[in-house]
Coordinates of N, CA and C in Angstrom, one line a residue:
X1 N 108.5 99.1 89.8 CA 108.0 99.5 91.1 C 108.0 101.1 91.1
X2 N 106.8 101.6 91.5 CA 106.7 103.1 91.6 C 106.6 103.5 93.1
X3 N 107.4 104.4 93.5 CA 107.5 104.9 94.8 C 106.8 106.3 94.9
X4 N 105.9 106.4 95.9 CA 105.4 107.8 96.2 C 105.7 108.0 97.7
X5 N 106.4 109.1 97.9 CA 106.9 109.5 99.2 C 106.0 110.6 99.8
X6 N 105.3 110.3 100.9 CA 104.4 111.3 101.5 C 105.2 111.9 102.7
X7 N 104.6 112.9 103.3 CA 105.3 113.6 104.4 C 105.7 112.7 105.5
X8 N 106.8 113.1 106.1 CA 107.5 112.4 107.2 C 108.0 111.0 106.8
X9 N 107.3 109.9 107.3 CA 107.9 108.6 107.1 C 107.0 107.7 106.2
X10 N 106.0 108.2 105.6 CA 105.1 107.4 104.9 C 105.5 107.2 103.4
X11 N 105.5 106.0 103.0 CA 105.8 105.7 101.6 C 104.8 104.7 101.0
X12 N 104.6 104.8 99.7 CA 103.7 103.8 99.0 C 104.5 103.3 97.9
X13 N 104.5 101.9 97.7 CA 105.1 101.3 96.6 C 104.0 100.6 95.8
X14 N 104.1 100.8 94.5 CA 103.1 100.2 93.6 C 103.7 99.4 92.5
X15 N 103.2 98.1 92.3 CA 103.7 97.2 91.3 C 102.4 96.6 90.7
X16 N 102.4 96.7 89.3 CA 101.2 96.1 88.6 C 99.9 96.7 89.2
X17 N 99.9 98.0 89.5 CA 98.7 98.6 90.0 C 98.2 98.2 91.3
X18 N 99.0 97.4 92.0 CA 98.7 97.0 93.4 C 99.7 97.7 94.3
X19 N 99.2 98.2 95.5 CA 100.0 99.1 96.3 C 100.3 98.5 97.7
X20 N 101.4 98.9 98.3 CA 101.8 98.6 99.6 C 102.0 99.9 100.3
X21 N 101.4 100.1 101.5 CA 101.5 101.4 102.2 C 102.4 101.1 103.5
X22 N 103.4 101.9 103.7 CA 104.3 101.8 104.9 C 104.2 103.1 105.7
X23 N 103.8 102.9 107.0 CA 103.8 103.9 108.0 C 103.0 105.2 107.7
X24 N 101.7 105.1 107.5 CA 100.9 106.3 107.4 C 100.7 106.9 108.8
X25 N 101.3 108.0 109.0 CA 101.3 108.6 110.4 C 100.5 109.9 110.5
X26 N 100.4 110.4 111.7 CA 99.7 111.6 112.0 C 100.3 112.8 111.4
X27 N 101.6 112.8 111.0 CA 102.2 113.9 110.4 C 102.2 113.8 108.9
X28 N 101.5 112.8 108.4 CA 101.4 112.6 106.9 C 100.2 113.3 106.4
X29 N 100.3 114.7 106.3 CA 99.1 115.5 106.0 C 98.7 115.4 104.5
X30 N 99.6 115.0 103.7 CA 99.4 115.0 102.2 C 99.0 113.6 101.7
X31 N 98.6 112.7 102.6 CA 98.3 111.3 102.2 C 97.1 111.3 101.3
X32 N 97.1 110.5 100.3 CA 96.0 110.2 99.4 C 95.9 108.7 99.3
X33 N 94.6 108.2 99.4 CA 94.4 106.8 99.3 C 94.9 106.3 97.9
X34 N 95.8 105.3 97.9 CA 96.2 104.7 96.6 C 95.1 103.8 96.1
X35 N 95.3 103.3 94.9 CA 94.4 102.3 94.4 C 94.9 100.9 94.7
X36 N 93.9 100.1 95.0 CA 94.2 98.6 95.2 C 95.3 98.4 96.2
X37 N 95.1 98.8 97.4 CA 96.1 98.5 98.5 C 95.9 97.0 98.9
X38 N 97.0 96.3 98.8 CA 97.0 94.8 99.2 C 97.6 94.6 100.5
X39 N 98.4 95.5 100.9 CA 99.1 95.3 102.2 C 99.5 96.7 102.8
X40 N 99.6 96.7 104.2 CA 100.0 97.8 105.0 C 101.0 97.3 106.0
X41 N 102.1 98.1 106.1 CA 103.1 97.7 107.1 C 103.3 98.9 108.1
X42 N 103.1 98.6 109.3 CA 103.4 99.6 110.4 C 104.7 99.1 111.1
X43 N 105.8 100.0 110.9 CA 107.1 99.5 111.5 C 107.1 99.5 113.0
X44 N 106.3 100.5 113.6 CA 106.2 100.5 115.1 C 105.0 101.4 115.5
X45 N 104.7 101.3 116.8 CA 103.5 101.8 117.3 C 103.7 103.2 117.9
X46 N 104.3 104.1 117.1 CA 104.3 105.6 117.4 C 103.4 106.3 116.5
X47 N 102.6 107.3 116.9 CA 101.6 107.9 116.1 C 102.2 108.6 114.8
X48 N 103.4 109.0 114.8 CA 103.9 109.6 113.5 C 104.2 108.5 112.5
X49 N 104.0 107.2 112.8 CA 104.1 106.1 111.9 C 102.8 105.3 111.8
X50 N 101.9 105.6 112.8 CA 100.7 104.8 112.8 C 99.6 105.7 113.3
X51 N 98.9 106.3 112.3 CA 97.8 107.2 112.5 C 96.5 106.3 112.6
X52 N 95.8 106.2 113.7 CA 94.6 105.5 113.7 C 93.6 105.9 112.7
X53 N 93.5 107.2 112.4 CA 92.6 107.7 111.4 C 92.9 107.3 110.0
X54 N 94.2 107.4 109.6 CA 94.6 106.9 108.3 C 94.5 105.4 108.2
X55 N 94.8 104.7 109.2 CA 94.7 103.3 109.2 C 93.3 102.8 109.0
X56 N 92.4 103.5 109.7 CA 91.0 103.2 109.6 C 90.5 103.5 108.2
X57 N 90.9 104.6 107.6 CA 90.5 104.9 106.2 C 91.0 103.8 105.3
X58 N 92.2 103.4 105.4 CA 92.8 102.3 104.6 C 92.0 101.0 104.8
X59 N 91.7 100.6 106.0 CA 91.1 99.4 106.2 C 89.6 99.4 105.8
X60 N 89.0 100.5 105.9 CA 87.6 100.6 105.4 C 87.6 100.6 103.8
X61 N 88.5 101.2 103.2 CA 88.6 101.2 101.7 C 89.0 99.9 101.2
X62 N 89.9 99.2 101.9 CA 90.5 98.0 101.4 C 90.5 96.9 102.5
X63 N 89.3 96.4 102.8 CA 89.1 95.5 103.9 C 89.9 94.2 103.8
X64 N 90.3 93.8 102.6 CA 91.1 92.6 102.3 C 92.6 92.8 102.5
X65 N 93.0 94.1 102.6 CA 94.4 94.4 102.7 C 95.0 93.7 104.0
X66 N 96.2 93.1 103.8 CA 96.9 92.5 104.9 C 97.7 93.6 105.7
X67 N 97.5 93.5 107.0 CA 98.2 94.5 107.9 C 99.3 93.8 108.7
X68 N 100.6 94.2 108.5 CA 101.7 93.6 109.2 C 102.4 94.6 110.1
X69 N 102.9 94.1 111.2 CA 103.6 95.0 112.2 C 104.0 94.2 113.4
X70 N 104.8 94.8 114.3 CA 105.1 94.2 115.5 C 103.9 93.8 116.4
X71 N 104.0 92.9 117.3 CA 102.9 92.4 118.0 C 102.3 93.5 119.0
X72 N 103.0 94.6 119.3 CA 102.5 95.6 120.2 C 101.7 96.7 119.4
X73 N 101.5 96.5 118.1 CA 100.6 97.4 117.3 C 99.2 96.9 117.6
X74 N 98.4 97.8 118.2 CA 97.0 97.4 118.6 C 96.1 97.6 117.4
X75 N 95.7 96.5 116.8 CA 94.7 96.5 115.7 C 94.2 95.0 115.6
X76 N 92.9 94.8 115.5 CA 92.4 93.5 115.5 C 92.8 92.7 114.2
X77 N 93.1 93.5 113.2 CA 93.4 92.8 111.9 C 94.9 92.5 111.8
X78 N 95.7 92.9 112.8 CA 97.2 92.8 112.7 C 97.6 91.4 112.5
X79 N 98.5 91.1 111.5 CA 99.3 89.9 111.4 C 100.7 90.2 112.1
X80 N 100.9 89.8 113.3 CA 102.2 90.1 114.0 C 103.4 89.4 113.3
X81 N 104.4 90.2 113.1 CA 105.6 89.7 112.6 C 106.8 90.1 113.4
X82 N 107.9 89.4 113.3 CA 109.1 89.6 114.0 C 110.3 89.6 113.1
X83 N 111.5 90.0 113.6 CA 112.7 89.9 112.8 C 112.9 88.5 112.3
X84 N 113.3 88.4 111.0 CA 113.5 87.1 110.4 C 112.3 86.6 109.7
X85 N 111.1 87.1 109.9 CA 109.9 86.7 109.3 C 109.8 87.2 107.8
X86 N 109.1 86.5 107.0 CA 108.9 86.9 105.6 C 107.4 86.7 105.3
X87 N 106.9 87.5 104.3 CA 105.5 87.4 103.9 C 105.4 87.7 102.4
X88 N 104.5 87.0 101.8 CA 104.3 87.3 100.4 C 102.8 87.7 100.2
X89 N 102.6 88.9 99.7 CA 101.3 89.4 99.4 C 101.2 90.1 98.1
X90 N 100.4 89.7 97.2 CA 100.4 90.3 95.9 C 101.7 90.2 95.3
X91 N 102.2 91.3 94.7 CA 103.5 91.3 94.0 C 104.7 91.7 95.0
X92 N 104.4 91.7 96.3 CA 105.4 92.1 97.3 C 105.9 91.0 98.2
X93 N 107.2 90.9 98.2 CA 107.8 90.0 99.2 C 108.4 90.9 100.3
X94 N 108.0 90.6 101.5 CA 108.3 91.4 102.6 C 109.3 90.6 103.6
X95 N 110.4 91.2 103.9 CA 111.3 90.6 104.9 C 111.5 91.6 106.0
X96 N 111.5 91.1 107.3 CA 111.5 92.0 108.4 C 112.9 91.8 109.2
X97 N 113.4 93.0 109.6 CA 114.7 93.0 110.3 C 114.6 93.9 111.5
X98 N 115.6 93.7 112.4 CA 115.7 94.6 113.6 C 115.0 94.0 114.7
X99 N 114.0 94.7 115.2 CA 113.1 94.3 116.3 C 113.0 95.3 117.4
X100 N 114.0 96.3 117.5 CA 114.0 97.3 118.6 C 114.0 98.7 118.0
X101 N 113.2 99.5 118.6 CA 113.2 101.0 118.3 C 114.5 101.6 118.9
X102 N 115.0 102.5 118.2 CA 116.2 103.2 118.7 C 115.9 103.9 120.0
X103 N 116.9 104.0 120.8 CA 116.8 104.6 122.2 C 116.5 106.1 122.1
X104 N 115.5 106.6 122.8 CA 115.2 108.0 122.9 C 115.8 108.5 124.3
X105 N 115.2 108.0 125.3 CA 115.6 108.4 126.7 C 115.0 107.4 127.7
X106 N 115.6 107.3 128.8 CA 115.2 106.3 129.8 C 113.8 106.6 130.3
X107 N 113.3 107.8 130.1 CA 111.9 108.1 130.5 C 110.9 107.8 129.4
X108 N 111.3 107.4 128.2 CA 110.4 107.1 127.1 C 110.5 105.6 126.8
X109 N 109.4 104.8 127.1 CA 109.4 103.4 126.8 C 109.6 103.2 125.3
X110 N 110.4 102.2 124.9 CA 110.7 101.9 123.5 C 109.8 100.8 123.0
X111 N 109.0 101.0 121.9 CA 108.2 100.0 121.4 C 109.1 99.0 120.5
X112 N 108.5 98.0 120.1 CA 109.2 97.1 119.1 C 109.3 97.9 117.8
X113 N 110.2 97.6 116.9 CA 110.4 98.3 115.6 C 110.9 97.3 114.6
X114 N 110.3 97.2 113.4 CA 110.8 96.3 112.4 C 111.1 97.1 111.1
X115 N 112.3 97.0 110.6 CA 112.6 97.4 109.3 C 112.0 96.4 108.3
X116 N 111.6 96.9 107.1 CA 111.0 96.0 106.1 C 111.7 96.2 104.8
X117 N 112.2 95.0 104.2 CA 112.8 95.0 102.9 C 111.8 94.4 101.9
X118 N 111.5 95.2 100.9 CA 110.5 94.9 99.9 C 111.1 94.4 98.6
X119 N 110.8 93.2 98.2 CA 111.3 92.6 96.9 C 112.8 92.7 96.8
X120 N 113.5 92.5 98.0 CA 114.9 92.5 98.0 C 115.5 93.7 97.3
X121 N 114.8 94.8 97.4 CA 115.2 96.1 96.7 C 115.1 97.3 97.5
X122 N 113.9 97.5 98.2 CA 113.6 98.8 98.9 C 113.5 98.5 100.4
X123 N 114.2 99.3 101.2 CA 114.3 99.1 102.6 C 113.8 100.4 103.4
X124 N 112.8 100.1 104.3 CA 112.3 101.2 105.2 C 112.7 100.7 106.6
X125 N 113.5 101.4 107.3 CA 114.0 100.9 108.6 C 113.1 101.3 109.8
X126 N 112.0 102.1 109.6 CA 111.3 102.6 110.7 C 112.1 103.5 111.5
X127 N 112.0 103.4 112.8 CA 112.9 104.2 113.7 C 114.0 103.4 114.2
X128 N 114.9 103.1 113.3 CA 116.1 102.3 113.7 C 117.1 102.4 112.7
X129 N 118.3 102.0 113.0 CA 119.4 101.9 112.0 C 119.8 100.4 111.9
X130 N 118.8 99.5 111.9 CA 119.0 98.1 111.7 C 119.4 97.8 110.3
X131 N 120.6 97.2 110.1 CA 121.1 96.9 108.8 C 120.7 95.5 108.3
X132 N 119.9 95.4 107.2 CA 119.5 94.1 106.8 C 120.7 93.2 106.3
X133 N 120.4 91.9 106.3 CA 121.5 91.0 105.9 C 121.6 90.8 104.4
X134 N 120.9 91.6 103.6 CA 120.9 91.6 102.2 C 121.2 93.0 101.6
X135 N 121.7 93.0 100.4 CA 121.9 94.3 99.7 C 120.6 95.1 99.6
X136 N 120.7 96.4 99.6 CA 119.6 97.3 99.5 C 119.9 98.2 98.3
X137 N 119.0 98.3 97.4 CA 119.1 99.2 96.2 C 118.6 100.6 96.5
X138 N 117.4 100.7 97.1 CA 116.7 101.9 97.4 C 116.4 102.0 98.9
X139 N 116.9 103.1 99.5 CA 116.8 103.3 101.0 C 116.0 104.5 101.4
X140 N 114.9 104.2 102.3 CA 114.3 105.3 103.0 C 115.1 105.7 104.2
X141 N 115.7 106.8 104.2 CA 116.8 107.2 105.1 C 116.3 108.2 106.2
X142 N 116.2 107.7 107.4 CA 115.8 108.7 108.5 C 116.9 109.7 108.7
X143 N 116.5 111.0 108.7 CA 117.5 112.1 108.7 C 117.4 113.0 109.9
X144 N 116.3 113.0 110.6 CA 116.1 113.8 111.8 C 115.2 113.1 112.8
X145 N 115.5 113.1 114.1 CA 114.6 112.5 115.0 C 115.1 112.7 116.4
X146 N 114.3 112.6 117.5 CA 114.8 112.7 118.8 C 115.7 111.6 119.2
X147 N 115.6 110.5 118.5 CA 116.4 109.3 118.8 C 117.7 109.2 118.1
X148 N 118.1 110.2 117.3 CA 119.3 110.0 116.5 C 120.1 111.3 116.5
X149 N 121.4 111.2 116.1 CA 122.2 112.3 115.7 C 122.6 112.1 114.3
X150 N 123.0 113.1 113.6 CA 123.2 113.0 112.2 C 124.4 112.1 111.9
X151 N 125.4 112.0 112.7 CA 126.5 111.1 112.5 C 126.0 109.6 112.4
X152 N 125.0 109.3 113.1 CA 124.5 107.9 113.0 C 123.8 107.7 111.7
X153 N 123.0 108.7 111.2 CA 122.4 108.5 109.9 C 123.4 108.4 108.8
X154 N 124.5 109.2 108.9 CA 125.5 109.2 107.9 C 126.2 107.8 107.9
X155 N 126.5 107.3 109.1 CA 127.1 105.9 109.2 C 126.2 104.9 108.6
X156 N 124.9 105.0 108.9 CA 123.9 104.1 108.4 C 123.9 104.1 106.8
X157 N 124.0 105.2 106.2 CA 124.1 105.4 104.8 C 125.4 104.7 104.3
X158 N 126.4 104.9 105.0 CA 127.7 104.3 104.6 C 127.6 102.7 104.7
X159 N 126.9 102.2 105.7 CA 126.8 100.8 105.9 C 125.9 100.2 104.8
X160 N 124.9 100.8 104.5 CA 123.9 100.2 103.5 C 124.5 100.3 102.1
X161 N 125.0 101.5 101.7 CA 125.6 101.8 100.4 C 124.5 101.5 99.3
X162 N 123.3 102.1 99.4 CA 122.3 101.9 98.3 C 122.7 102.6 97.0
X163 N 121.9 102.3 96.0 CA 122.1 103.0 94.8 C 121.3 104.4 94.8
X164 N 120.2 104.3 95.6 CA 119.4 105.5 95.8 C 119.0 105.6 97.2
X165 N 119.1 106.8 97.8 CA 118.6 107.1 99.1 C 117.8 108.4 99.1
X166 N 116.7 108.4 99.9 CA 115.9 109.6 100.0 C 115.5 109.8 101.4
X167 N 115.4 111.1 101.9 CA 115.2 111.4 103.3 C 113.8 111.1 103.7
X168 N 113.6 110.5 104.9 CA 112.3 110.4 105.6 C 112.5 110.9 107.0
X169 N 111.4 110.9 107.7 CA 111.4 111.2 109.2 C 112.0 112.6 109.4
X170 N 111.5 113.6 108.7 CA 112.0 115.0 108.8 C 111.0 116.0 109.1
X171 N 109.8 115.6 109.6 CA 108.7 116.6 109.8 C 109.1 117.5 110.9
X172 N 110.0 117.2 111.8 CA 110.4 118.1 112.9 C 111.4 119.1 112.4
X173 N 111.9 119.1 111.2 CA 112.8 120.0 110.7 C 112.2 121.0 109.7
X174 N 112.5 122.3 109.9 CA 112.0 123.3 108.9 C 112.8 123.2 107.7
X175 N 112.5 124.1 106.7 CA 113.2 124.1 105.4 C 114.7 124.3 105.6
X176 N 115.1 125.1 106.5 CA 116.5 125.3 106.7 C 117.2 124.1 107.2
X177 N 116.5 123.4 108.2 CA 117.1 122.2 108.7 C 117.1 121.1 107.7
X178 N 116.1 121.0 106.8 CA 116.1 120.0 105.8 C 117.2 120.2 104.8
X179 N 117.5 121.5 104.4 CA 118.6 121.8 103.5 C 119.9 121.4 104.1
X180 N 120.1 121.6 105.4 CA 121.3 121.2 106.1 C 121.5 119.7 106.0
X181 N 120.5 118.9 106.4 CA 120.7 117.4 106.4 C 120.9 116.9 104.9
X182 N 120.2 117.6 104.0 CA 120.4 117.2 102.6 C 121.9 117.4 102.1
X183 N 122.5 118.5 102.5 CA 123.9 118.7 102.2 C 124.8 117.7 102.8
X184 N 124.5 117.4 104.1 CA 125.4 116.4 104.8 C 125.2 115.0 104.2
X185 N 124.0 114.6 104.0 CA 123.8 113.2 103.5 C 124.1 113.1 102.0
X186 N 123.9 114.2 101.3 CA 124.3 114.2 99.9 C 125.8 114.0 99.7
X187 N 126.6 114.6 100.6 CA 128.1 114.4 100.5 C 128.5 113.0 100.8
X188 N 127.8 112.3 101.8 CA 128.2 110.9 102.1 C 127.6 110.0 101.0
X189 N 126.5 110.4 100.4 CA 126.0 109.6 99.3 C 127.0 109.6 98.1
X190 N 127.5 110.7 97.8 CA 128.5 110.8 96.8 C 129.7 109.9 97.1
X191 N 130.1 109.9 98.4 CA 131.2 109.2 98.9 C 131.0 107.7 98.6
X192 N 129.8 107.2 98.8 CA 129.6 105.7 98.6 C 129.0 105.3 97.3
X193 N 128.9 106.3 96.3 CA 128.4 106.0 95.0 C 126.9 105.9 94.9
X194 N 126.2 106.7 95.7 CA 124.7 106.7 95.8 C 124.1 108.0 95.4
X195 N 123.0 107.9 94.8 CA 122.2 109.1 94.4 C 121.3 109.4 95.6
X196 N 121.4 110.7 96.1 CA 120.6 111.1 97.2 C 119.6 112.2 96.6
X197 N 118.3 112.0 96.9 CA 117.4 112.9 96.2 C 116.1 113.0 97.1
X198 N 115.6 114.2 97.3 CA 114.4 114.5 98.1 C 113.2 114.3 97.2
X199 N 112.2 113.6 97.6 CA 111.0 113.4 96.9 C 109.8 113.9 97.7
X200 N 108.7 114.2 97.0 CA 107.4 114.5 97.6 C 106.3 113.8 96.8
X201 N 105.1 113.9 97.4 CA 104.0 113.2 96.8 C 103.6 113.7 95.4
X202 N 104.1 114.8 95.0 CA 103.7 115.4 93.7 C 104.5 114.7 92.6
X203 N 105.6 113.9 93.0 CA 106.4 113.3 91.9 C 106.7 111.9 92.2
X204 N 105.7 111.0 92.0 CA 106.0 109.5 92.1 C 107.2 109.2 91.3
X205 N 108.0 108.2 91.7 CA 109.3 107.9 91.1 C 109.3 106.4 90.7
X206 N 109.6 106.2 89.5 CA 109.7 104.8 89.0 C 111.1 104.2 89.4
X207 N 111.2 103.3 90.2 CA 112.4 102.6 90.6 C 112.8 101.6 89.6
X208 N 114.1 101.5 89.3 CA 114.6 100.6 88.3 C 114.2 99.1 88.6

């Protein structure tokens, strides 16, 4: 499985030259259309995870690609899923967890949110700290957001105990802020026996 991490919360997984795209959002300025996209997952209906423009590009380029997400994601091609659902598409087994977006403020309506576990290996939680009921080897770890404090992200890392974690959801932090969260999360990663590493689109990573 090859992981390509784009800006903010977007990740692409590739197996046998087939790709799964997760959360292409409006802050994903470096996104490049992968080859042979068989599935797209939108964890929730916020624009930083669901760019109408990028989603349209993907659906035009890959009209047969399956689109999964919560039922409040507005798209005619959507296959609505909920916590506890599973789906098999190409080489990808998808399992969905959680169901609720993390609380921001009483003035901000919370959409549905689903974390997705791919091939019982890679977990993307969207905007939540929902812990799946299965072990996770590779974790897309939210590190900055209006809906979280760092202590929650650190506890989430401790709860998951993955072999590999990398930061996502950090477009609101400048380089100084990213360095700070990397130091904090790197220390906890070492505590739980995890490798913490920052990736970008220039360096696709082969996951074991």
